[in-house]
Coordinates of C-alpha atoms and ligand atoms in Angstrom, one line a residue:
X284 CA 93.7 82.7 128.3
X285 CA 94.3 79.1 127.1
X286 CA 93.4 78.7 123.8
X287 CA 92.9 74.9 123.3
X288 CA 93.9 73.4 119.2
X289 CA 91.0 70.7 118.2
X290 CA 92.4 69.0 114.8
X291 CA 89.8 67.4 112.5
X292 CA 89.7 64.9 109.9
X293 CA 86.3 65.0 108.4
X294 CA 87.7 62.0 106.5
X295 CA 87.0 60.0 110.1
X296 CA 84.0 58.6 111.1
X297 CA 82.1 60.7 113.9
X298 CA 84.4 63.4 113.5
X299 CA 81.9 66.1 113.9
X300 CA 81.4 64.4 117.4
X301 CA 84.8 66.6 118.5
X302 CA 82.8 69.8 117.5
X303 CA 80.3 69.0 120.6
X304 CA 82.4 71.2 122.7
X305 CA 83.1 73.9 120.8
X306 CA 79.5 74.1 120.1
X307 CA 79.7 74.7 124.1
X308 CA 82.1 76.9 123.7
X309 CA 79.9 79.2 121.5
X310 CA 77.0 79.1 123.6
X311 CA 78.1 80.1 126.5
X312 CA 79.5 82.9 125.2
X313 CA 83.1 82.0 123.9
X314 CA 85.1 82.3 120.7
X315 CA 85.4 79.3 118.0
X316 CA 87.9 80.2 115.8
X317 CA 87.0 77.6 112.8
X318 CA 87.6 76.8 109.0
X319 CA 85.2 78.3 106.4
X320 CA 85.7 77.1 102.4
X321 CA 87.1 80.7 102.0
X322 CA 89.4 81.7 104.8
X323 CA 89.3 80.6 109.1
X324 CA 86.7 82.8 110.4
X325 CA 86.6 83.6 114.3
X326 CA 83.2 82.9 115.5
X327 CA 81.0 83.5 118.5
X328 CA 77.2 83.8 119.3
X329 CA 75.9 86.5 117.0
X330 CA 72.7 86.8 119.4
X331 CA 75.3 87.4 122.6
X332 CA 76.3 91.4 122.5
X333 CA 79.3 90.5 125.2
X334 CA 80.4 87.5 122.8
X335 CA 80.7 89.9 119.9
X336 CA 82.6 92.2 121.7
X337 CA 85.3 90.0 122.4
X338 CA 85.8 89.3 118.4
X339 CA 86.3 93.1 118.5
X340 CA 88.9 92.9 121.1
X341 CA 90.9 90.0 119.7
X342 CA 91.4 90.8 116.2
X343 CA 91.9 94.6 117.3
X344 CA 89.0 95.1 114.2
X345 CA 87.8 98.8 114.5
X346 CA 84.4 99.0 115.8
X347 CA 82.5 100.4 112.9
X348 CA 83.2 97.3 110.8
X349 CA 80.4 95.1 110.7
X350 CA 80.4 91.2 111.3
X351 CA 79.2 88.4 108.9
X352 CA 76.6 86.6 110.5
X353 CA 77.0 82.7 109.4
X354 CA 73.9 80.3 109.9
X355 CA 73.8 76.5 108.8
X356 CA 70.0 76.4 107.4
X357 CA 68.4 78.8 105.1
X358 CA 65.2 79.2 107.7
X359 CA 67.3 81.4 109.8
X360 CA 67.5 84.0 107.5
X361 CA 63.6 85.1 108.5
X362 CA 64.7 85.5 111.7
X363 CA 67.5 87.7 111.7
X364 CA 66.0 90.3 108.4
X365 CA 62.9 92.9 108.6
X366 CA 62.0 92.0 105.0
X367 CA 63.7 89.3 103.1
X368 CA 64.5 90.9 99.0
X369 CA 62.7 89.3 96.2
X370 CA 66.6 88.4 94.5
X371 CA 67.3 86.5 97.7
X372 CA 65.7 83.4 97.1
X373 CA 67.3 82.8 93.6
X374 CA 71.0 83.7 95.0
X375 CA 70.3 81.1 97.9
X376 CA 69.4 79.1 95.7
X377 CA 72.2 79.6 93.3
X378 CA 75.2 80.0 95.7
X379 CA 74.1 78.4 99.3
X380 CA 75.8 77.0 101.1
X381 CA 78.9 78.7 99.5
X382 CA 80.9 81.8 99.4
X383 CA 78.3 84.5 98.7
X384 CA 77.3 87.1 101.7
X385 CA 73.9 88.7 101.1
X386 CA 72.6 92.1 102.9
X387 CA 69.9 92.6 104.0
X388 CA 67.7 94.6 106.0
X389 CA 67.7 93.7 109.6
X390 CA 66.0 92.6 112.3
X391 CA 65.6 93.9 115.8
X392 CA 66.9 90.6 117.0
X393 CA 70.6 91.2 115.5
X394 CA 72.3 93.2 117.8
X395 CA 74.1 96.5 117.0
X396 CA 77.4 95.2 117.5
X397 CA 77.3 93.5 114.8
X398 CA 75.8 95.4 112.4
X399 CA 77.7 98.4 113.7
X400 CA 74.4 99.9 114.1
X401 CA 73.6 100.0 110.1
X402 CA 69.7 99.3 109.5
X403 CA 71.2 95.9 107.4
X404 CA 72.6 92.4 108.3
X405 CA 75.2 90.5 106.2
X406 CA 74.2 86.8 106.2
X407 CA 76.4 83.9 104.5
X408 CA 75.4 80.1 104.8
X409 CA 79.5 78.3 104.4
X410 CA 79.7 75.0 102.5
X411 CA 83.0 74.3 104.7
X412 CA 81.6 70.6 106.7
X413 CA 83.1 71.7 110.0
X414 CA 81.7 75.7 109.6
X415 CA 78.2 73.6 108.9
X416 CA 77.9 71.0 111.6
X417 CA 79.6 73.5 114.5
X418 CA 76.8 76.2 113.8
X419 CA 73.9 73.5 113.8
X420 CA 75.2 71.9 117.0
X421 CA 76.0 75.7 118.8
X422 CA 72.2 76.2 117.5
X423 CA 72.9 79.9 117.5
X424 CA 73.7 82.5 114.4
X425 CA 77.3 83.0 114.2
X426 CA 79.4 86.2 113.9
X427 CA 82.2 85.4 112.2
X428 CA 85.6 87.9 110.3
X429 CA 88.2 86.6 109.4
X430 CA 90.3 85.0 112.2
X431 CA 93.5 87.0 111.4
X432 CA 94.7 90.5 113.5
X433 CA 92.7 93.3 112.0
X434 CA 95.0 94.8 109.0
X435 CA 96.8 91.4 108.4
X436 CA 96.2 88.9 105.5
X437 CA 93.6 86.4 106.4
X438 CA 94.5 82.6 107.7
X439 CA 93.9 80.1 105.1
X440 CA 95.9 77.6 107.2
X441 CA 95.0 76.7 111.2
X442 CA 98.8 77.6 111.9
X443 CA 98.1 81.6 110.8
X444 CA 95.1 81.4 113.4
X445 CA 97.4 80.2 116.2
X446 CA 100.4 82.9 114.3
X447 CA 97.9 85.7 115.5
X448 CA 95.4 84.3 118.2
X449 CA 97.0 81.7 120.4
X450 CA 96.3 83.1 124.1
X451 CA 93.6 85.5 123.5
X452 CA 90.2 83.0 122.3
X453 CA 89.3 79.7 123.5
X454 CA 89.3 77.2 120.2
X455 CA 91.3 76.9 117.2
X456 CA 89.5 74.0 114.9
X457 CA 92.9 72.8 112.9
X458 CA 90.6 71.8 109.8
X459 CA 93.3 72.3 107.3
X460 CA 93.5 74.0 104.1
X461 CA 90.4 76.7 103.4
X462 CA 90.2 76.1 99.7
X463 CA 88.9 79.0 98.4
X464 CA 91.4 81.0 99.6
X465 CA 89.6 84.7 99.3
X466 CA 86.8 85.2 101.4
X467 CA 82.7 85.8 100.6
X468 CA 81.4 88.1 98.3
X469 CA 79.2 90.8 99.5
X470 CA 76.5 91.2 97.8
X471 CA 74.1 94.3 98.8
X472 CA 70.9 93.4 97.5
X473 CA 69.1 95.6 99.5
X474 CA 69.3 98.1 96.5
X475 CA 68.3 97.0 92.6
X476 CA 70.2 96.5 90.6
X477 CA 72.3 94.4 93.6
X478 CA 75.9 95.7 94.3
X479 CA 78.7 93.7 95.1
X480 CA 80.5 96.0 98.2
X481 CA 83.6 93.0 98.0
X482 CA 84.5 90.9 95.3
X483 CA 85.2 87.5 96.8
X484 CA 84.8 83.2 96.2
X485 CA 81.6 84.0 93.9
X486 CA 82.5 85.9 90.4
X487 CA 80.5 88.8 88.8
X488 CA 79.7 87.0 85.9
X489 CA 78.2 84.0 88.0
X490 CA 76.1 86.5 89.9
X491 CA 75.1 88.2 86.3
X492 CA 74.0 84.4 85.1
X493 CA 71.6 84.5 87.9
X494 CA 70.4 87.8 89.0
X495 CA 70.9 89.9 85.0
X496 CA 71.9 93.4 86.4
X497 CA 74.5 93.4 88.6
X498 CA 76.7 96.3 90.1
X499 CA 80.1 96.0 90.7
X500 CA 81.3 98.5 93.4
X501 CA 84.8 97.5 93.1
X502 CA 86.8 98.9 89.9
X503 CA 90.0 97.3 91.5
X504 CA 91.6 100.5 93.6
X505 CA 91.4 102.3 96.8
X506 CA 88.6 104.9 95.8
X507 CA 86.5 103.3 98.4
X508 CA 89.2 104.0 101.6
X509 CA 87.9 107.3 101.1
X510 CA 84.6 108.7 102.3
X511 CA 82.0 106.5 103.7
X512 CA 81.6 103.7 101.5
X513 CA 78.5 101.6 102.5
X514 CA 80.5 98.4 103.4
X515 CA 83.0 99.7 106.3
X516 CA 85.3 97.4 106.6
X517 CA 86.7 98.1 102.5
X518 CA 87.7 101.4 103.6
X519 CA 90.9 100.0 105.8
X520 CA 94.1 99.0 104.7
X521 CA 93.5 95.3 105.0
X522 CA 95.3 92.0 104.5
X523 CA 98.9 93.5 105.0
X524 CA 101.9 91.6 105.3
X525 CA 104.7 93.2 107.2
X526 CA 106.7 94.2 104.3
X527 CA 105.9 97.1 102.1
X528 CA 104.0 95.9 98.7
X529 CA 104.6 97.4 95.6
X530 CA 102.7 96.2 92.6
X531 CA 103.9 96.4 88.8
X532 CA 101.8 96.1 85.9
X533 CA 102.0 95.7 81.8
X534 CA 103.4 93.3 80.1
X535 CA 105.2 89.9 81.3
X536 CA 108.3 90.8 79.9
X537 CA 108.1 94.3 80.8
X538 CA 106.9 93.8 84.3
X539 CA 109.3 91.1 84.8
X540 CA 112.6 93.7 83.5
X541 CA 111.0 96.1 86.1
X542 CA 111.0 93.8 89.1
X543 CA 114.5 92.4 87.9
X544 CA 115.7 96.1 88.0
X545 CA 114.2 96.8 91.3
X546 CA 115.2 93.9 93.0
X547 CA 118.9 94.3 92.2
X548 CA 119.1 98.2 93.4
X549 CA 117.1 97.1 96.8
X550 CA 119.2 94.4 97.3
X551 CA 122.4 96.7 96.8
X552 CA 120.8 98.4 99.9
X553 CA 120.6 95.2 102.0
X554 CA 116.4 95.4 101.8
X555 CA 115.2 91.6 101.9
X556 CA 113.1 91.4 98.7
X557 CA 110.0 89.2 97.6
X558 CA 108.6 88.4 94.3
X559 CA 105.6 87.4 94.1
X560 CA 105.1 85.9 90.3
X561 CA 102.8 83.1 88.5
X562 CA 103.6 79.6 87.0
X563 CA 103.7 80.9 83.5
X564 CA 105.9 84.0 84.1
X565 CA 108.3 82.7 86.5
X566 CA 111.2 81.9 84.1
X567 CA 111.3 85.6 82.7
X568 CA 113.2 86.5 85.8
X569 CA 116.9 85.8 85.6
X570 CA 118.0 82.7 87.8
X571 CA 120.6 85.2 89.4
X572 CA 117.6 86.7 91.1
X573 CA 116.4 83.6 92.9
X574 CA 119.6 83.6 94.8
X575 CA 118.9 86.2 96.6
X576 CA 115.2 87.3 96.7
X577 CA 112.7 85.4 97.9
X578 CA 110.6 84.1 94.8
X579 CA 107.1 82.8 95.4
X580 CA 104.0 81.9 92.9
X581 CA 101.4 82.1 93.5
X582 CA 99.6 79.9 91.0
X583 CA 98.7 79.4 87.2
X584 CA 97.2 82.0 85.0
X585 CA 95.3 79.2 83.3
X586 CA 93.9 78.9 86.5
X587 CA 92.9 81.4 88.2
X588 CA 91.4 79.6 91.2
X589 CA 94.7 78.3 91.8
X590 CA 95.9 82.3 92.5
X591 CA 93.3 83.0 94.7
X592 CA 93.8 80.3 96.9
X593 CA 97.2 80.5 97.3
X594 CA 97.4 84.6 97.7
X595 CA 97.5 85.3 101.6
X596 CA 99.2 82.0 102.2
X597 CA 102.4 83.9 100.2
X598 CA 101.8 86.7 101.8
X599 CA 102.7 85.3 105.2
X600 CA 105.5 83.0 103.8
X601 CA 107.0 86.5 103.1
X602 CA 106.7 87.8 106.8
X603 CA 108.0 84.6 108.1
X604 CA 110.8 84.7 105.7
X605 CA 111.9 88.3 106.8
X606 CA 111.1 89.9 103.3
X607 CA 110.9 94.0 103.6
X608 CA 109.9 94.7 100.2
X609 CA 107.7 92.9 98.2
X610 CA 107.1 93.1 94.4
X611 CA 104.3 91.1 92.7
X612 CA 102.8 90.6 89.1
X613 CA 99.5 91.6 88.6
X614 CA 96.2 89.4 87.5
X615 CA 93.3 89.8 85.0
X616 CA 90.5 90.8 86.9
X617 CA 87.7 88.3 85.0
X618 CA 86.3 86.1 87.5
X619 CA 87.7 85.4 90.2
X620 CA 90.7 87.6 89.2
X621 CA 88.4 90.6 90.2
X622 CA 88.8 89.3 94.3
X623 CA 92.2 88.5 93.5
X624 CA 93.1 92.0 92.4
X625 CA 91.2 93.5 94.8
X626 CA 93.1 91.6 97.6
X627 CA 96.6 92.6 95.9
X628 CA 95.4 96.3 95.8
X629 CA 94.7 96.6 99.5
X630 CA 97.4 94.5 100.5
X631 CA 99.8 96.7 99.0
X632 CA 98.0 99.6 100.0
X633 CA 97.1 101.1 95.8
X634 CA 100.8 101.0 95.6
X635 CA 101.0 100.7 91.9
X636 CA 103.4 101.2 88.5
X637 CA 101.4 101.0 85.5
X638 CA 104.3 100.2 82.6
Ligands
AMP1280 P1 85.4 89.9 107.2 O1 84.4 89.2 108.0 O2 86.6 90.3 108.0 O3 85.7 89.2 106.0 O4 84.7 91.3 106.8 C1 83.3 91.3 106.6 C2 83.0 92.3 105.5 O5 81.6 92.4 105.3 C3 83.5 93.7 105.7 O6 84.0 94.3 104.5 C4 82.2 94.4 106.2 O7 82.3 95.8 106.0 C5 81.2 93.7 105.3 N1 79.9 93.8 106.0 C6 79.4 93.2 107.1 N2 78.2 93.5 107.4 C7 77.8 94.4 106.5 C8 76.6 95.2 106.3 N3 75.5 95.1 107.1 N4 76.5 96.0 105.2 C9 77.6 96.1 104.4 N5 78.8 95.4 104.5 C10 78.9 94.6 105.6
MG1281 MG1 88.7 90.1 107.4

């Protein structure tokens, strides 16, 4: 298949005129891949059972995981639920457009593809200008995962997209960076007090401001790859680079003595070897070691934004650099430290040394 690149710079005037075909593209039963404000999601028409199965197909995503269905107005949520919750309105209020995915029960109109025939619907409404305008102009709900290979960290850039898509969908929208850099939280709210199934781009404490009670499902860890958790898709080994991932956590010094340690016996081996550190801790590893390890950070601690969107875009930067072992620094889990974690955890598959 051809897969044509569309770049655009919503800085231009009438640039969402060079989304009219990709709007086409969707309708008629293609795949968009696109950029959301959290990661590059890989669209197609949520209403089209054939469509959907194509996502499947390309990203290799296990069929039991169920799709995100994105819309651009906050009317279409009546079509696609049974029964909308009383919470919703004040979340949609609150965090729409924006990264927050709510479930809800569905309606007969969703098809089972992409619920993977569970009785609910995940909706999310992106702020991203180009997600917006390309769903209004395709005029149809969109099913939209990440736009990575199933297991592999999600694209925050339009060049990962093309790293693991080029030849097998029809559109890659090059709207560079996705800011956020984690994607949506889930939020079940068909249950109350409302769990979040994935911590993502909207924090527990702003979904506590709003809501009062809220559940968090996700004590950072791989309990729920185990069993049947009630989101699917948490239960895989997910965002993986190609190296193995090792975490290490305590204190900076300590942590950074560890890595140091480590790093010198694998590189005795020959193993290529990544760090993955953070603004502030960065200069208690010895300069020796940025000789010959590959040293990324991934942000500031002071802020903790910066980490998030920063974390599968190092992830990468390891695979392309060759890197078989990875070590990285672990974060506070306020915030949006909880997503961050989260992400780290899975990536690394609960591979963790508690100092
Ligand atoms: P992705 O689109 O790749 O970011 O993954 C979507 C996430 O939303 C996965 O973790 C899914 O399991 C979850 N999800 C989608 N639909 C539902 C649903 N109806 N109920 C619970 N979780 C869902
Ligand atoms: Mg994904």
């Amino acid at each position: 298949m051809k897969t044509q690149i569309i770049k655009i710079d919503t800085s231009t005037s009438n640039w969402d005129k060079q989304l009219d075909q990709a709007a086409e593209v969707l309708r008629s039963g293609g795949l968009v891949a696109f950029p959301t404000e959290t990661v590059y999601g890989l669209g197609a028409n949520a209403l089209d059972e054939e469509a959907v199965k194509s996502i499947y197909r390309a990203k290799g995503r296990p069929s039991d995981n169920p799709l995100i269905v994105h819309i651009a107005d906050t009317a279409a949520v009546k079509d696609l639920t049974d029964s909308i919750p009383g919470t919703a309105q004040a979340l949609m209020d609150a965090f729409w457009p924006g990264p927050l995915t709510l479930v809800m029960p569905r309606s007969s109109l969703v098809p089972d593809i992409v619920t993977a025939c569970l009785d609910t619907v995940a909706v999310r409404m992106p702020s991203h200008p180009i997600a917006s305008a390309l769903i209004k102009k395709a005029g149809v709900p969109v099913a939209a995962p990440s736009a990575n290979s199933s297991g592999r960290p999600s694209p925050t850039l339009a060049r990962h997209v093309i790293e693991d898509m080029m030849g097998k969908i029809d559109v890659i929208i090059d709207g560079g960076n996705a800011e956020v850099g984690v994607e949506s939280t889930v939020l079940d709210i068909t249950v109350d007090p409302p769990v979040i199934l994935r911590p993502g781009g909207v924090t527990l404490e702003q979904l506590r401001h709003v809501l009062g009670n809220v559940i968090s499902d996700q004590t950072p860890g791989i309990s729920d790859m185990a069993g049947t958790p009630k989101s699917p898709g948490m239960k895989y080994r997910h965002y993986s680079p190609k190296a193995t991932m090792l975490l290490i956590q305590g204190d900076p010094e300590k942590v950074a003595a560890e890595i140091s340690k480590r790093a010198g016996l694998y590189h005795k081996e020959g193993t290529a070897v990544g760090i993955l550190v953070t603004d502030e801790t960065a200069g208690l590893y010895e300069s020796s070691l940025y000789s010959y390890c590959k040293i990324l950070s991934l942000g500031s601690r002071k802020e903790p934004k910066t980490l998030a969107a920063n974390l599968f875009r190092c992830l990468r930067e390891f695979d392309e650099k060759g890197v078989e072992v990875i070590m990285a620094e672990t974060t506070d889990i306020r915030g949006i430290g909880q997503a961050v974690m989260n992400r780290l955890m899975k990536a690394a598959g609960g591979n963790i040394v508690k100092l």
